PDB file of C-alpha atoms in Angstrom:
ATOM      1  CA  ILE A  16    -185.611 -93.140 -84.969  1.00  0.00           C
ATOM      2  CA  LEU A  17    -188.580 -92.076 -82.854  1.00  0.00           C
ATOM      3  CA  ASN A  18    -188.263 -88.813 -80.946  1.00  0.00           C
ATOM      4  CA  VAL A  19    -189.030 -88.996 -77.233  1.00  0.00           C
ATOM      5  CA  GLU A  20    -188.643 -85.598 -75.612  1.00  0.00           C
ATOM      6  CA  GLN A  21    -188.373 -84.681 -71.988  1.00  0.00           C
ATOM      7  CA  SER A  22    -188.693 -81.272 -70.439  1.00  0.00           C
ATOM      8  CA  PRO A  23    -187.267 -79.477 -68.698  1.00  0.00           C
ATOM      9  CA  GLN A  24    -183.690 -80.639 -69.169  1.00  0.00           C
ATOM     10  CA  SER A  25    -182.882 -79.701 -65.586  1.00  0.00           C
ATOM     11  CA  LEU A  26    -184.733 -78.399 -62.594  1.00  0.00           C
ATOM     12  CA  HIS A  27    -183.645 -76.876 -59.297  1.00  0.00           C
ATOM     13  CA  VAL A  28    -186.214 -76.776 -56.502  1.00  0.00           C
ATOM     14  CA  GLN A  29    -186.261 -76.188 -52.762  1.00  0.00           C
ATOM     15  CA  GLU A  30    -186.976 -78.955 -50.334  1.00  0.00           C
ATOM     16  CA  GLY A  31    -190.723 -79.191 -49.871  1.00  0.00           C
ATOM     17  CA  ASP A  32    -191.613 -77.899 -53.312  1.00  0.00           C
ATOM     18  CA  SER A  33    -193.771 -80.024 -55.570  1.00  0.00           C
ATOM     19  CA  THR A  34    -192.625 -80.427 -59.127  1.00  0.00           C
ATOM     20  CA  ASN A  35    -193.473 -82.142 -62.385  1.00  0.00           C
ATOM     21  CA  PHE A  36    -191.779 -83.091 -65.641  1.00  0.00           C
ATOM     22  CA  THR A  37    -193.054 -83.980 -69.062  1.00  0.00           C
ATOM     23  CA  CYS A  38    -192.316 -86.782 -71.490  1.00  0.00           C
ATOM     24  CA  SER A  39    -193.769 -86.418 -74.969  1.00  0.00           C
ATOM     25  CA  PHE A  40    -193.674 -89.122 -77.605  1.00  0.00           C
ATOM     26  CA  PRO A  41    -195.171 -90.168 -80.943  1.00  0.00           C
ATOM     27  CA  SER A  42    -198.529 -91.757 -80.163  1.00  0.00           C
ATOM     28  CA  SER A  43    -198.765 -93.971 -83.248  1.00  0.00           C
ATOM     29  CA  ASN A  44    -198.184 -97.678 -82.470  1.00  0.00           C
ATOM     30  CA  PHE A  45    -197.467 -96.932 -78.827  1.00  0.00           C
ATOM     31  CA  TYR A  46    -196.987 -99.999 -76.600  1.00  0.00           C
ATOM     32  CA  ALA A  47    -195.761 -98.879 -73.150  1.00  0.00           C
ATOM     33  CA  LEU A  48    -194.051 -96.057 -71.297  1.00  0.00           C
ATOM     34  CA  HIS A  49    -191.496 -96.509 -68.554  1.00  0.00           C
ATOM     35  CA  TRP A  50    -190.273 -93.975 -65.999  1.00  0.00           C
ATOM     36  CA  TYR A  51    -186.887 -94.519 -64.383  1.00  0.00           C
ATOM     37  CA  ARG A  52    -185.055 -92.748 -61.602  1.00  0.00           C
ATOM     38  CA  TRP A  53    -181.293 -92.693 -62.211  1.00  0.00           C
ATOM     39  CA  GLU A  54    -178.733 -91.684 -59.658  1.00  0.00           C
ATOM     40  CA  THR A  55    -175.119 -91.203 -60.685  1.00  0.00           C
ATOM     41  CA  ALA A  56    -173.045 -94.413 -60.662  1.00  0.00           C
ATOM     42  CA  LYS A  57    -176.128 -96.538 -60.024  1.00  0.00           C
ATOM     43  CA  SER A  58    -178.512 -98.523 -62.208  1.00  0.00           C
ATOM     44  CA  PRO A  59    -181.660 -96.806 -63.401  1.00  0.00           C
ATOM     45  CA  GLU A  60    -184.433 -97.763 -61.015  1.00  0.00           C
ATOM     46  CA  ALA A  61    -187.814 -98.564 -62.505  1.00  0.00           C
ATOM     47  CA  LEU A  62    -190.562 -96.334 -61.138  1.00  0.00           C
ATOM     48  CA  PHE A  63    -193.585 -97.019 -63.315  1.00  0.00           C
ATOM     49  CA  VAL A  64    -194.691 -98.878 -66.399  1.00  0.00           C
ATOM     50  CA  MET A  65    -197.844 -97.594 -68.033  1.00  0.00           C
ATOM     51  CA  THR A  66    -199.674 -98.859 -71.066  1.00  0.00           C
ATOM     52  CA  LEU A  67    -203.253 -97.613 -71.105  1.00  0.00           C
ATOM     53  CA  ASN A  68    -204.543 -94.174 -71.963  1.00  0.00           C
ATOM     54  CA  GLY A  69    -205.542 -92.455 -68.732  1.00  0.00           C
ATOM     55  CA  ASP A  70    -203.306 -94.662 -66.583  1.00  0.00           C
ATOM     56  CA  GLU A  71    -202.277 -93.117 -63.302  1.00  0.00           C
ATOM     57  CA  LYS A  72    -199.667 -94.709 -61.071  1.00  0.00           C
ATOM     58  CA  LYS A  73    -198.449 -93.693 -57.631  1.00  0.00           C
ATOM     59  CA  LYS A  74    -195.494 -94.697 -55.479  1.00  0.00           C
ATOM     60  CA  GLY A  75    -195.205 -92.729 -52.258  1.00  0.00           C
ATOM     61  CA  ARG A  76    -194.777 -89.046 -53.157  1.00  0.00           C
ATOM     62  CA  ILE A  77    -194.230 -89.782 -56.846  1.00  0.00           C
ATOM     63  CA  SER A  78    -197.034 -90.252 -59.334  1.00  0.00           C
ATOM     64  CA  ALA A  79    -197.379 -90.379 -63.094  1.00  0.00           C
ATOM     65  CA  THR A  80    -200.106 -90.021 -65.686  1.00  0.00           C
ATOM     66  CA  LEU A  81    -200.310 -91.146 -69.284  1.00  0.00           C
ATOM     67  CA  ASN A  82    -202.131 -89.791 -72.329  1.00  0.00           C
ATOM     68  CA  THR A  83    -201.497 -92.070 -75.271  1.00  0.00           C
ATOM     69  CA  LYS A  84    -203.810 -90.207 -77.640  1.00  0.00           C
ATOM     70  CA  GLU A  85    -201.884 -86.962 -77.462  1.00  0.00           C
ATOM     71  CA  GLY A  86    -198.565 -88.601 -76.640  1.00  0.00           C
ATOM     72  CA  TYR A  87    -197.462 -87.334 -73.268  1.00  0.00           C
ATOM     73  CA  SER A  88    -196.827 -88.428 -69.716  1.00  0.00           C
ATOM     74  CA  TYR A  89    -196.325 -86.344 -66.593  1.00  0.00           C
ATOM     75  CA  LEU A  90    -194.270 -87.328 -63.574  1.00  0.00           C
ATOM     76  CA  TYR A  91    -195.131 -85.527 -60.343  1.00  0.00           C
ATOM     77  CA  ILE A  92    -193.139 -85.333 -57.133  1.00  0.00           C
ATOM     78  CA  LYS A  93    -194.963 -83.987 -54.117  1.00  0.00           C
ATOM     79  CA  GLY A  94    -192.956 -82.325 -51.345  1.00  0.00           C
ATOM     80  CA  SER A  95    -189.525 -82.872 -52.935  1.00  0.00           C
ATOM     81  CA  GLN A  96    -186.731 -84.087 -50.679  1.00  0.00           C
ATOM     82  CA  PRO A  97    -182.957 -83.883 -51.264  1.00  0.00           C
ATOM     83  CA  GLU A  98    -182.917 -87.658 -51.766  1.00  0.00           C
ATOM     84  CA  ASP A  99    -185.199 -87.179 -54.784  1.00  0.00           C
ATOM     85  CA  SER A 100    -182.271 -85.542 -56.579  1.00  0.00           C
ATOM     86  CA  ALA A 101    -181.584 -87.699 -59.638  1.00  0.00           C
ATOM     87  CA  THR A 102    -182.141 -87.858 -63.364  1.00  0.00           C
ATOM     88  CA  TYR A 103    -185.631 -89.005 -64.331  1.00  0.00           C
ATOM     89  CA  LEU A 104    -185.765 -90.885 -67.611  1.00  0.00           C
ATOM     90  CA  CYS A 105    -188.732 -91.861 -69.669  1.00  0.00           C
ATOM     91  CA  ALA A 106    -188.609 -94.581 -72.277  1.00  0.00           C
ATOM     92  CA  CYS A 107    -191.272 -95.603 -74.769  1.00  0.00           C
ATOM     93  CA  GLN A 108    -191.824 -98.961 -76.323  1.00  0.00           C
ATOM     94  CA  TYR A 109    -193.278 -99.343 -79.788  1.00  0.00           C
ATOM     95  CA  ASN A 110    -192.813-103.060 -79.982  1.00  0.00           C
ATOM     96  CA  PHE A 111    -192.163-105.611 -77.337  1.00  0.00           C
ATOM     97  CA  ASN A 112    -188.460-105.123 -76.871  1.00  0.00           C
ATOM     98  CA  LYS A 113    -187.376-101.821 -78.339  1.00  0.00           C
ATOM     99  CA  PHE A 114    -187.055 -98.769 -76.089  1.00  0.00           C
ATOM    100  CA  TYR A 115    -186.689 -95.165 -77.167  1.00  0.00           C
ATOM    101  CA  PHE A 116    -185.363 -92.958 -74.416  1.00  0.00           C
ATOM    102  CA  GLY A 117    -185.735 -89.303 -73.668  1.00  0.00           C
ATOM    103  CA  SER A 118    -182.629 -87.421 -72.617  1.00  0.00           C
ATOM    104  CA  GLY A 119    -183.830 -87.149 -69.036  1.00  0.00           C
ATOM    105  CA  THR A 120    -184.730 -84.413 -66.579  1.00  0.00           C
ATOM    106  CA  LYS A 121    -182.069 -83.742 -63.977  1.00  0.00           C
ATOM    107  CA  LEU A 122    -183.641 -82.768 -60.676  1.00  0.00           C
ATOM    108  CA  ASN A 123    -181.714 -81.065 -57.909  1.00  0.00           C
ATOM    109  CA  VAL A 124    -183.509 -80.561 -54.610  1.00  0.00           C
ATOM    110  CA  LYS A 125    -181.821 -78.082 -52.282  1.00  0.00           C
ATOM    111  CA  PRO A 126    -182.188 -78.572 -48.540  1.00  0.00           C
TER     112      PRO A 126
ATOM    113  CA  GLY B  28    -185.723-107.869 -57.169  1.00  0.00           C
ATOM    114  CA  ALA B  29    -183.967-108.443 -60.458  1.00  0.00           C
ATOM    115  CA  VAL B  30    -180.371-107.229 -60.445  1.00  0.00           C
ATOM    116  CA  VAL B  31    -177.945-106.803 -63.321  1.00  0.00           C
ATOM    117  CA  SER B  32    -174.283-106.416 -62.446  1.00  0.00           C
ATOM    118  CA  GLN B  33    -172.154-104.562 -65.000  1.00  0.00           C
ATOM    119  CA  HIS B  34    -168.354-104.396 -64.991  1.00  0.00           C
ATOM    120  CA  PRO B  35    -166.184-102.486 -65.205  1.00  0.00           C
ATOM    121  CA  SER B  36    -167.843 -99.235 -64.164  1.00  0.00           C
ATOM    122  CA  TRP B  37    -165.164 -97.245 -65.922  1.00  0.00           C
ATOM    123  CA  VAL B  38    -162.213 -98.070 -68.138  1.00  0.00           C
ATOM    124  CA  ILE B  39    -159.492 -96.123 -69.901  1.00  0.00           C
ATOM    125  CA  CYS B  40    -157.766 -97.820 -72.791  1.00  0.00           C
ATOM    126  CA  LYS B  41    -155.294 -96.976 -75.506  1.00  0.00           C
ATOM    127  CA  SER B  42    -156.427 -96.450 -79.051  1.00  0.00           C
ATOM    128  CA  GLY B  43    -156.296 -99.699 -81.010  1.00  0.00           C
ATOM    129  CA  THR B  44    -156.855-102.001 -78.045  1.00  0.00           C
ATOM    130  CA  SER B  45    -160.005-103.970 -77.242  1.00  0.00           C
ATOM    131  CA  VAL B  46    -162.190-103.633 -74.195  1.00  0.00           C
ATOM    132  CA  LYS B  47    -164.687-106.135 -72.823  1.00  0.00           C
ATOM    133  CA  ILE B  48    -167.722-105.123 -70.792  1.00  0.00           C
ATOM    134  CA  GLU B  49    -169.718-107.738 -68.892  1.00  0.00           C
ATOM    135  CA  CYS B  50    -173.292-107.812 -67.758  1.00  0.00           C
ATOM    136  CA  ARG B  51    -174.537-110.534 -65.461  1.00  0.00           C
ATOM    137  CA  SER B  52    -178.067-111.122 -64.281  1.00  0.00           C
ATOM    138  CA  LEU B  53    -177.628-112.126 -60.665  1.00  0.00           C
ATOM    139  CA  ASP B  54    -180.962-113.507 -59.589  1.00  0.00           C
ATOM    140  CA  PHE B  55    -182.890-114.202 -62.759  1.00  0.00           C
ATOM    141  CA  GLN B  56    -182.430-115.652 -66.198  1.00  0.00           C
ATOM    142  CA  ALA B  57    -182.165-113.088 -68.937  1.00  0.00           C
ATOM    143  CA  THR B  58    -183.260-114.468 -72.277  1.00  0.00           C
ATOM    144  CA  THR B  59    -182.670-111.128 -73.915  1.00  0.00           C
ATOM    145  CA  MET B  60    -180.084-108.459 -73.184  1.00  0.00           C
ATOM    146  CA  PHE B  61    -179.837-105.014 -74.691  1.00  0.00           C
ATOM    147  CA  TRP B  62    -176.796-102.826 -75.122  1.00  0.00           C
ATOM    148  CA  TYR B  63    -177.094 -99.051 -75.193  1.00  0.00           C
ATOM    149  CA  ARG B  64    -174.650 -96.207 -75.449  1.00  0.00           C
ATOM    150  CA  GLN B  65    -175.005 -92.598 -74.505  1.00  0.00           C
ATOM    151  CA  PHE B  66    -172.917 -89.750 -75.846  1.00  0.00           C
ATOM    152  CA  PRO B  67    -172.747 -86.537 -73.804  1.00  0.00           C
ATOM    153  CA  LYS B  68    -176.052 -84.660 -73.613  1.00  0.00           C
ATOM    154  CA  GLN B  69    -177.789 -87.272 -75.727  1.00  0.00           C
ATOM    155  CA  SER B  70    -180.307 -90.019 -75.032  1.00  0.00           C
ATOM    156  CA  LEU B  71    -179.524 -93.652 -74.485  1.00  0.00           C
ATOM    157  CA  MET B  72    -179.465 -95.267 -77.905  1.00  0.00           C
ATOM    158  CA  LEU B  73    -179.951 -98.963 -78.505  1.00  0.00           C
ATOM    159  CA  MET B  74    -176.923-100.572 -80.141  1.00  0.00           C
ATOM    160  CA  ALA B  75    -177.927-104.207 -80.264  1.00  0.00           C
ATOM    161  CA  THR B  76    -180.210-106.873 -78.902  1.00  0.00           C
ATOM    162  CA  SER B  77    -178.836-110.261 -77.973  1.00  0.00           C
ATOM    163  CA  ASN B  78    -180.706-113.456 -77.314  1.00  0.00           C
ATOM    164  CA  GLU B  79    -179.084-116.308 -75.464  1.00  0.00           C
ATOM    165  CA  GLY B  80    -177.470-118.752 -77.844  1.00  0.00           C
ATOM    166  CA  SER B  81    -178.010-116.773 -81.021  1.00  0.00           C
ATOM    167  CA  LYS B  82    -176.391-113.919 -82.914  1.00  0.00           C
ATOM    168  CA  ALA B  83    -177.071-110.382 -81.814  1.00  0.00           C
ATOM    169  CA  THR B  84    -179.269-108.057 -83.821  1.00  0.00           C
ATOM    170  CA  TYR B  85    -177.570-104.722 -84.417  1.00  0.00           C
ATOM    171  CA  GLU B  86    -179.238-101.392 -84.938  1.00  0.00           C
ATOM    172  CA  GLN B  87    -178.646 -99.464 -88.116  1.00  0.00           C
ATOM    173  CA  GLY B  88    -175.300 -97.719 -88.096  1.00  0.00           C
ATOM    174  CA  VAL B  89    -173.717 -99.955 -85.436  1.00  0.00           C
ATOM    175  CA  GLU B  90    -170.785-101.969 -86.755  1.00  0.00           C
ATOM    176  CA  LYS B  91    -171.166-105.585 -85.731  1.00  0.00           C
ATOM    177  CA  ASP B  92    -167.495-106.352 -86.344  1.00  0.00           C
ATOM    178  CA  LYS B  93    -166.467-103.536 -84.051  1.00  0.00           C
ATOM    179  CA  PHE B  94    -168.926-104.170 -81.236  1.00  0.00           C
ATOM    180  CA  LEU B  95    -168.864-107.900 -80.607  1.00  0.00           C
ATOM    181  CA  ILE B  96    -171.682-109.203 -78.466  1.00  0.00           C
ATOM    182  CA  ASN B  97    -171.730-112.625 -76.901  1.00  0.00           C
ATOM    183  CA  HIS B  98    -174.675-114.012 -74.950  1.00  0.00           C
ATOM    184  CA  ALA B  99    -173.549-117.556 -74.315  1.00  0.00           C
ATOM    185  CA  SER B 100    -175.597-118.161 -71.180  1.00  0.00           C
ATOM    186  CA  LEU B 101    -178.845-116.991 -69.641  1.00  0.00           C
ATOM    187  CA  THR B 102    -176.958-114.921 -67.081  1.00  0.00           C
ATOM    188  CA  LEU B 103    -174.064-113.379 -68.991  1.00  0.00           C
ATOM    189  CA  SER B 104    -173.720-111.087 -71.965  1.00  0.00           C
ATOM    190  CA  THR B 105    -170.522-109.355 -73.018  1.00  0.00           C
ATOM    191  CA  LEU B 106    -169.810-106.415 -75.286  1.00  0.00           C
ATOM    192  CA  THR B 107    -166.307-106.169 -76.712  1.00  0.00           C
ATOM    193  CA  VAL B 108    -165.252-102.920 -78.321  1.00  0.00           C
ATOM    194  CA  THR B 109    -162.546-103.984 -80.741  1.00  0.00           C
ATOM    195  CA  SER B 110    -159.766-101.727 -81.947  1.00  0.00           C
ATOM    196  CA  ALA B 111    -161.169 -98.872 -79.918  1.00  0.00           C
ATOM    197  CA  HIS B 112    -160.774 -95.304 -81.127  1.00  0.00           C
ATOM    198  CA  PRO B 113    -161.350 -92.031 -79.283  1.00  0.00           C
ATOM    199  CA  GLU B 114    -164.743 -91.640 -80.985  1.00  0.00           C
ATOM    200  CA  ASP B 115    -165.841 -94.843 -79.213  1.00  0.00           C
ATOM    201  CA  SER B 116    -165.492 -93.049 -75.892  1.00  0.00           C
ATOM    202  CA  SER B 117    -168.967 -93.128 -74.460  1.00  0.00           C
ATOM    203  CA  PHE B 118    -171.172 -94.473 -71.713  1.00  0.00           C
ATOM    204  CA  TYR B 119    -172.290 -98.056 -72.341  1.00  0.00           C
ATOM    205  CA  ILE B 120    -175.130 -99.666 -70.404  1.00  0.00           C
ATOM    206  CA  CYS B 121    -176.907-102.987 -70.626  1.00  0.00           C
ATOM    207  CA  SER B 122    -180.398-104.028 -69.720  1.00  0.00           C
ATOM    208  CA  ALA B 123    -181.988-107.412 -69.448  1.00  0.00           C
ATOM    209  CA  ARG B 124    -185.464-108.752 -69.723  1.00  0.00           C
ATOM    210  CA  ALA B 125    -186.317-111.395 -67.197  1.00  0.00           C
ATOM    211  CA  THR B 126    -188.249-114.355 -68.485  1.00  0.00           C
ATOM    212  CA  THR B 127    -190.652-114.232 -65.568  1.00  0.00           C
ATOM    213  CA  ILE B 128    -191.284-110.517 -65.060  1.00  0.00           C
ATOM    214  CA  SER B 129    -193.976-108.786 -67.083  1.00  0.00           C
ATOM    215  CA  TYR B 130    -192.671-105.576 -68.595  1.00  0.00           C
ATOM    216  CA  GLY B 131    -189.605-106.080 -66.450  1.00  0.00           C
ATOM    217  CA  TYR B 132    -186.429-104.551 -67.812  1.00  0.00           C
ATOM    218  CA  THR B 133    -183.518-104.201 -65.440  1.00  0.00           C
ATOM    219  CA  PHE B 134    -180.425-102.113 -66.110  1.00  0.00           C
ATOM    220  CA  GLY B 135    -176.802-102.455 -65.202  1.00  0.00           C
ATOM    221  CA  SER B 136    -175.028 -99.446 -63.724  1.00  0.00           C
ATOM    222  CA  GLY B 137    -173.137 -98.606 -66.894  1.00  0.00           C
ATOM    223  CA  THR B 138    -169.517 -98.406 -68.065  1.00  0.00           C
ATOM    224  CA  ARG B 139    -167.732 -95.172 -68.870  1.00  0.00           C
ATOM    225  CA  LEU B 140    -165.212 -95.924 -71.640  1.00  0.00           C
ATOM    226  CA  THR B 141    -162.477 -93.447 -72.434  1.00  0.00           C
ATOM    227  CA  VAL B 142    -160.158 -94.204 -75.323  1.00  0.00           C
ATOM    228  CA  VAL B 143    -156.946 -92.209 -75.348  1.00  0.00           C
TER     229      VAL B 143
END
């Protein structure tokens, strides 16, 4: 079992604050990293898929970076809004189909 | 976009009974479906991978006779928890890989199973 770790476990911020979370993973035989946004009672929503070292992806106020050599990815949220409240999951692939998930970072944005 | 519908969203059953969970891909063909479970405060863990028309591949430590997986069509996979026990109480979620979407893995919304 490969260990994918996310930190922090939970985060409480005020509306308007910018925030970031970390996903760290074993870098050997890395294939791809996925970030998901997961609201309670809904399906995880795919945010980004990244494969290359140095990849940076952006979607609105959310962006992510990837360092495959040292085995980490950062997810950034600029100007957090209450609707950003969710659990953010990262998952790493080491072969085409197998995912290893972190335990998620639960974000709560207070109005 | 690709949507996977999972039912039921929650179920309570008596110990010793069987429970079936369905995942349907609504707008794409899913050649491969994955079943995960998540115990409290833990990560999603892969239980098994199923390919349409063939037997599922189970992860180490997952009993294939207890967790029956059927993937008889390109749009439907089912997980049956047979003779459920309280220790099977968990959150079960499926995901599917679309044949036409690169890197595309779509999740269902999950099933909370409580065995009493």
